[in-house]
Coordinates of N, CA and C in Angstrom, one line a residue:
M162 N 0.8 -1.2 0.0 CA 0.0 0.0 0.0 C 0.9 1.3 0.0
E163 N 0.6 2.2 -0.9 CA 1.4 3.4 -1.1 C 1.1 4.4 0.1
L164 N 2.1 5.0 0.6 CA 1.9 6.0 1.7 C 1.3 7.3 1.1
L165 N 0.6 8.0 1.9 CA 0.0 9.3 1.5 C 1.0 10.2 0.9
Q166 N 2.2 10.3 1.6 CA 3.2 11.2 1.2 C 3.7 10.8 -0.2
E167 N 4.0 9.6 -0.5 CA 4.4 9.1 -1.8 C 3.4 9.4 -2.9
F168 N 2.1 9.1 -2.5 CA 1.0 9.3 -3.5 C 0.9 10.8 -3.9
L169 N 0.9 11.7 -2.9 CA 0.8 13.1 -3.1 C 2.0 13.7 -3.9
L170 N 3.2 13.3 -3.5 CA 4.4 13.8 -4.2 C 4.4 13.4 -5.6
N171 N 3.9 12.1 -5.9 CA 3.8 11.6 -7.3 C 2.7 12.4 -8.1
K172 N 1.7 13.0 -7.4 CA 0.7 13.7 -8.0 C 1.0 15.2 -8.2
G173 N 2.2 15.6 -7.9 CA 2.7 17.0 -8.1 C 2.5 17.9 -6.9
Y174 N 2.4 17.3 -5.7 CA 2.3 18.1 -4.5 C 3.7 18.4 -3.9
T175 N 3.8 19.4 -3.1 CA 5.0 19.6 -2.3 C 4.6 19.6 -0.9
K176 N 5.6 19.2 0.0 CA 5.2 19.1 1.4 C 5.9 20.2 2.2
V177 N 5.2 20.7 3.2 CA 5.8 21.7 4.1 C 5.5 21.2 5.5
K178 N 6.6 21.3 6.4 CA 6.5 20.9 7.8 C 5.7 21.9 8.6
L179 N 4.8 21.4 9.4 CA 4.0 22.2 10.3 C 4.5 22.0 11.7
K180 N 4.4 23.0 12.5 CA 4.8 22.9 13.9 C 3.5 23.2 14.8
L181 N 3.2 22.2 15.7 CA 2.1 22.4 16.6 C 2.5 23.2 17.8
T182 N 1.7 24.3 18.0 CA 2.0 25.2 19.1 C 1.4 24.8 20.4
K183 N 1.7 25.4 21.5 CA 1.1 25.1 22.8 C -0.4 25.5 22.8
T184 N -0.9 26.3 21.8 CA -2.3 26.6 21.7 C -3.0 25.6 20.8
N185 N -2.3 24.6 20.3 CA -2.9 23.6 19.4 C -3.2 24.1 18.0
H186 N -2.4 25.1 17.6 CA -2.5 25.6 16.3 C -1.3 25.1 15.5
F187 N -1.4 25.1 14.2 CA -0.2 24.8 13.4 C 0.4 26.1 13.0
E188 N 1.7 26.2 13.2 CA 2.5 27.3 12.7 C 3.1 26.9 11.4
I189 N 3.2 27.9 10.5 CA 3.9 27.6 9.2 C 4.7 28.8 8.8
K190 N 5.8 28.6 8.2 CA 6.7 29.7 7.7 C 6.3 29.9 6.2
A191 N 6.2 31.2 5.9 CA 5.8 31.6 4.5 C 6.6 32.9 4.2
T192 N 6.6 33.2 2.9 CA 7.3 34.4 2.5 C 6.3 35.2 1.7
I193 N 6.2 36.5 2.1 CA 5.4 37.4 1.3 C 6.3 38.5 0.7
N194 N 6.2 38.7 -0.6 CA 7.0 39.7 -1.3 C 8.5 39.6 -0.9
G195 N 9.0 38.3 -0.8 CA 10.4 38.1 -0.5 C 10.8 38.2 0.9
V196 N 9.8 38.4 1.8 CA 10.2 38.6 3.3 C 9.5 37.4 4.0
K197 N 10.4 36.7 4.8 CA 9.9 35.6 5.6 C 9.1 36.0 6.8
G198 N 8.1 35.2 7.1 CA 7.3 35.4 8.3 C 6.7 34.1 8.9
L199 N 6.1 34.3 10.1 CA 5.5 33.2 10.8 C 4.0 33.3 10.8
F200 N 3.3 32.3 10.5 CA 1.9 32.4 10.3 C 1.2 31.2 11.0
I201 N -0.1 31.4 11.4 CA -0.9 30.3 11.9 C -1.7 29.8 10.7
L202 N -1.8 28.5 10.6 CA -2.6 27.8 9.5 C -4.0 27.7 10.1
D203 N -5.0 28.4 9.5 CA -6.4 28.4 10.1 C -7.4 28.1 9.0
T204 N -7.9 26.8 9.0 CA -8.8 26.4 8.0 C -10.2 27.1 8.2
G205 N -10.4 27.7 9.4 CA -11.7 28.4 9.6 C -11.6 29.9 9.2
A206 N -10.5 30.4 8.9 CA -10.4 31.8 8.5 C -10.6 31.8 7.0
S207 N -11.6 32.6 6.6 CA -12.0 32.6 5.1 C -10.9 33.3 4.3
S208 N -10.2 34.2 4.8 CA -9.1 35.0 4.1 C -7.8 34.9 4.8
S209 N -6.8 35.0 4.1 CA -5.4 35.1 4.7 C -5.2 36.5 5.1
C210 N -4.6 36.7 6.3 CA -4.5 38.0 6.9 C -3.1 38.3 7.4
V211 N -2.8 39.6 7.5 CA -1.5 40.0 8.0 C -1.8 41.2 9.0
G212 N -1.1 41.3 10.0 CA -1.3 42.4 11.0 C -0.9 43.8 10.4
F213 N -1.6 44.8 10.8 CA -1.3 46.2 10.4 C 0.2 46.5 10.6
E214 N 0.8 46.0 11.7 CA 2.2 46.3 12.0 C 3.2 45.8 11.0
A215 N 2.7 44.8 10.1 CA 3.6 44.2 9.2 C 3.5 44.8 7.8
I216 N 2.8 45.9 7.6 CA 2.6 46.5 6.3 C 3.9 46.8 5.7
E217 N 4.8 47.5 6.4 CA 6.1 47.9 5.9 C 7.0 46.7 5.7
T218 N 7.0 45.8 6.7 CA 7.9 44.6 6.7 C 7.7 43.8 5.4
F219 N 6.4 43.6 5.0 CA 6.1 42.7 3.9 C 5.9 43.5 2.6
K220 N 6.2 44.9 2.7 CA 6.1 45.7 1.5 C 4.7 45.7 0.9
L221 N 3.7 45.9 1.7 CA 2.3 45.8 1.2 C 1.8 47.1 0.8
N222 N 1.0 47.2 -0.2 CA 0.3 48.4 -0.7 C -1.1 48.3 -0.2
A223 N -1.4 48.9 1.0 CA -2.7 48.8 1.7 C -3.7 49.8 1.3
K224 N -4.9 49.4 1.1 CA -6.0 50.3 0.8 C -7.1 50.0 1.8
D225 N -7.9 51.0 2.2 CA -9.0 50.8 3.1 C -10.0 49.8 2.5
S226 N -10.7 49.1 3.3 CA -11.6 48.1 2.9 C -13.0 48.3 3.6
E227 N -14.1 48.0 3.0 CA -15.4 48.1 3.6 C -15.7 46.9 4.5
V228 N -14.9 45.8 4.3 CA -15.2 44.6 5.0 C -14.7 44.7 6.5
K229 N -15.5 44.2 7.4 CA -15.2 44.2 8.8 C -14.7 42.8 9.1
A230 N -13.7 42.6 9.9 CA -13.2 41.3 10.3 C -13.8 40.9 11.6
A231 N -13.9 39.6 11.8 CA -14.3 39.0 13.0 C -13.6 37.7 13.2
G232 N -13.4 37.4 14.5 CA -12.8 36.1 14.8 C -12.1 36.1 16.1
A233 N -11.9 35.0 16.7 CA -11.2 34.8 18.0 C -11.7 35.8 19.0
G234 N -13.0 36.0 19.1 CA -13.6 36.8 20.1 C -13.7 38.3 19.8
A235 N -13.2 38.7 18.7 CA -13.3 40.1 18.3 C -14.2 40.2 17.1
I236 N -15.0 41.3 17.1 CA -15.9 41.6 15.9 C -15.8 43.0 15.4
D237 N -16.3 43.2 14.2 CA -16.3 44.6 13.6 C -15.0 45.3 13.6
M238 N -13.9 44.6 13.3 CA -12.6 45.2 13.3 C -12.4 45.8 11.9
L239 N -11.8 47.0 11.9 CA -11.5 47.7 10.7 C -10.4 46.9 9.9
T240 N -10.5 46.9 8.6 CA -9.6 46.1 7.8 C -9.1 47.0 6.6
Q241 N -8.0 46.6 6.1 CA -7.5 47.1 4.8 C -7.2 45.9 3.9
I242 N -7.0 46.1 2.7 CA -6.7 45.0 1.7 C -5.4 45.4 1.0
S243 N -4.6 44.4 0.7 CA -3.4 44.6 -0.1 C -3.5 43.5 -1.2
K244 N -3.5 44.0 -2.5 CA -3.6 43.0 -3.6 C -2.2 42.9 -4.3
K245 N -2.1 41.9 -5.2 CA -0.9 41.8 -6.0 C 0.3 41.5 -5.2
N246 N 0.2 40.6 -4.2 CA 1.3 40.1 -3.4 C 1.8 38.8 -3.9
T247 N 3.1 38.5 -3.7 CA 3.6 37.2 -4.0 C 3.7 36.4 -2.7
L248 N 3.1 35.2 -2.7 CA 3.2 34.4 -1.5 C 3.9 33.1 -1.8
K249 N 4.8 32.7 -1.0 CA 5.6 31.5 -1.2 C 5.5 30.7 0.1
I250 N 5.1 29.4 0.0 CA 5.1 28.5 1.1 C 5.8 27.2 0.6
G251 N 7.0 27.0 1.2 CA 7.8 25.9 0.7 C 8.2 26.2 -0.8
K252 N 7.9 25.2 -1.7 CA 8.2 25.3 -3.1 C 6.9 25.9 -3.8
W253 N 5.8 26.0 -3.1 CA 4.6 26.5 -3.7 C 4.6 28.0 -3.8
K254 N 4.3 28.6 -4.9 CA 4.3 30.1 -5.1 C 3.1 30.6 -5.9
Q255 N 2.6 31.7 -5.4 CA 1.4 32.3 -6.1 C 1.6 33.8 -6.2
K256 N 1.3 34.3 -7.3 CA 1.4 35.8 -7.5 C 0.0 36.3 -7.5
K257 N -0.2 37.6 -7.3 CA -1.5 38.3 -7.3 C -2.3 37.8 -6.1
V258 N -1.7 37.6 -5.0 CA -2.5 37.2 -3.8 C -3.0 38.4 -3.1
A259 N -4.3 38.4 -2.7 CA -4.9 39.5 -1.9 C -4.8 39.1 -0.4
L260 N -4.4 40.0 0.4 CA -4.3 39.8 1.8 C -5.1 40.8 2.6
I261 N -5.8 40.4 3.6 CA -6.6 41.3 4.5 C -5.6 41.7 5.6
L262 N -5.7 43.0 5.9 CA -4.9 43.5 7.0 C -5.8 44.0 8.1
F263 N -5.4 43.6 9.3 CA -6.2 44.0 10.5 C -5.4 43.9 11.7
N264 N -5.9 44.3 12.8 CA -5.2 44.4 14.1 C -5.1 42.9 14.7
L265 N -3.9 42.4 14.7 CA -3.7 41.0 15.2 C -3.4 41.0 16.7
T266 N -3.5 42.1 17.4 CA -3.1 42.2 18.8 C -3.8 41.1 19.6
H267 N -5.1 41.0 19.4 CA -5.8 40.0 20.2 C -5.3 38.5 20.0
V268 N -5.0 38.2 18.7 CA -4.4 36.9 18.4 C -3.1 36.7 19.1
N269 N -2.2 37.7 18.9 CA -0.8 37.5 19.5 C -0.8 37.6 21.0
T270 N -1.7 38.4 21.6 CA -1.8 38.4 23.1 C -2.2 37.0 23.6
A271 N -3.2 36.4 22.9 CA -3.6 35.0 23.3 C -2.4 34.0 23.2
L272 N -1.7 34.1 22.1 CA -0.6 33.2 21.8 C 0.5 33.4 22.9
I273 N 0.8 34.7 23.2 CA 1.9 35.0 24.2 C 1.5 34.5 25.6
N274 N 0.2 34.7 25.9 CA -0.3 34.2 27.2 C -0.2 32.7 27.4
H275 N -0.2 32.0 26.3 CA -0.1 30.5 26.3 C 1.3 30.1 26.0
K276 N 2.3 31.0 26.1 CA 3.7 30.8 25.9 C 4.0 30.3 24.5
A277 N 3.3 30.8 23.5 CA 3.6 30.5 22.1 C 4.1 31.8 21.5
K278 N 4.8 31.7 20.3 CA 5.3 32.8 19.6 C 4.2 33.6 19.0
P279 N 4.4 35.0 18.9 CA 3.5 35.8 18.2 C 3.7 35.5 16.7
V280 N 2.7 35.8 15.9 CA 2.7 35.5 14.4 C 2.5 36.8 13.6
D281 N 3.0 36.7 12.4 CA 2.8 37.9 11.5 C 1.4 37.9 10.8
G282 N 0.8 36.7 10.8 CA -0.5 36.6 10.1 C -1.1 35.2 10.2
I283 N -2.1 35.1 9.3 CA -2.9 33.8 9.2 C -3.0 33.4 7.8
I284 N -2.7 32.1 7.6 CA -2.9 31.5 6.2 C -4.3 30.9 6.3
G285 N -5.2 31.4 5.5 CA -6.6 30.9 5.6 C -7.1 30.1 4.5
A286 N -8.4 29.8 4.5 CA -9.0 28.9 3.5 C -8.8 29.4 2.0
D287 N -8.7 30.7 1.8 CA -8.5 31.2 0.4 C -7.3 30.5 -0.2
I288 N -6.2 30.6 0.5 CA -4.9 30.0 0.0 C -5.0 28.5 0.0
L289 N -5.6 27.9 1.1 CA -5.7 26.4 1.1 C -6.5 25.9 0.0
K290 N -7.5 26.6 -0.4 CA -8.3 26.1 -1.6 C -7.6 26.3 -2.9
K291 N -6.9 27.5 -3.0 CA -6.1 27.8 -4.2 C -5.0 26.8 -4.5
S292 N -4.4 26.3 -3.4 CA -3.3 25.4 -3.5 C -3.7 23.9 -3.4
K293 N -5.0 23.7 -3.4 CA -5.6 22.3 -3.2 C -4.9 21.6 -2.0
A294 N -4.8 22.3 -0.9 CA -4.1 21.8 0.2 C -4.7 20.6 0.9
I295 N -3.8 19.8 1.4 CA -4.1 18.6 2.1 C -3.3 18.6 3.4
I296 N -4.0 18.5 4.6 CA -3.2 18.5 5.8 C -3.2 17.1 6.4
D297 N -1.9 16.7 6.7 CA -1.7 15.4 7.4 C -1.5 15.8 8.9
Y298 N -2.6 15.7 9.6 CA -2.5 16.1 11.0 C -1.6 15.2 11.8
N299 N -1.6 13.9 11.5 CA -0.8 12.9 12.2 C 0.7 13.2 12.1
K300 N 1.1 13.4 10.8 CA 2.5 13.5 10.6 C 3.0 15.0 10.6
K301 N 2.0 15.9 10.7 CA 2.2 17.4 10.8 C 2.9 17.9 9.5
Y302 N 2.2 17.6 8.4 CA 2.7 18.2 7.1 C 1.5 18.8 6.3
L303 N 1.8 19.8 5.6 CA 0.9 20.5 4.7 C 1.3 20.1 3.3
Y304 N 0.4 19.6 2.5 CA 0.7 19.3 1.1 C 0.0 20.4 0.2
L305 N 0.8 21.0 -0.7 CA 0.3 22.0 -1.6 C 0.6 21.6 -3.1
K306 N -0.4 21.7 -3.9 CA -0.3 21.3 -5.4 C 0.5 22.4 -6.1
L307 N 1.6 21.9 -6.7 CA 2.5 22.8 -7.5 C 1.8 23.1 -8.9

């Protein structure tokens, strides 16, 4: 019987190691516009997000957005949007990625309170769908279709 890893790699997927945090989230390293960052993998987040404080770090061109963000106990948060970004996760790369920008303080405060590292943002369902992602929770790998 063929292993999941062999099967997916033969089907043109690449694998990326995930790290389980003390808060039971998966951390993933990704690069936005050539700059490396640390992100939470969140299948329940509809959009991938970056904190306002990382606008300059990731060279984002931010514009105000009408959309209000909600999640992790916070609602009606102001957002901005940055379009035409390049996102790289492992060997997987996508251009023209839109990212939602909002205040990540509540997320990072919760992480720090649980002795986990603060993150630059969240990789959400938009990217997971675009990359045809498959998560191996047991082995802690994310597979992305190249």
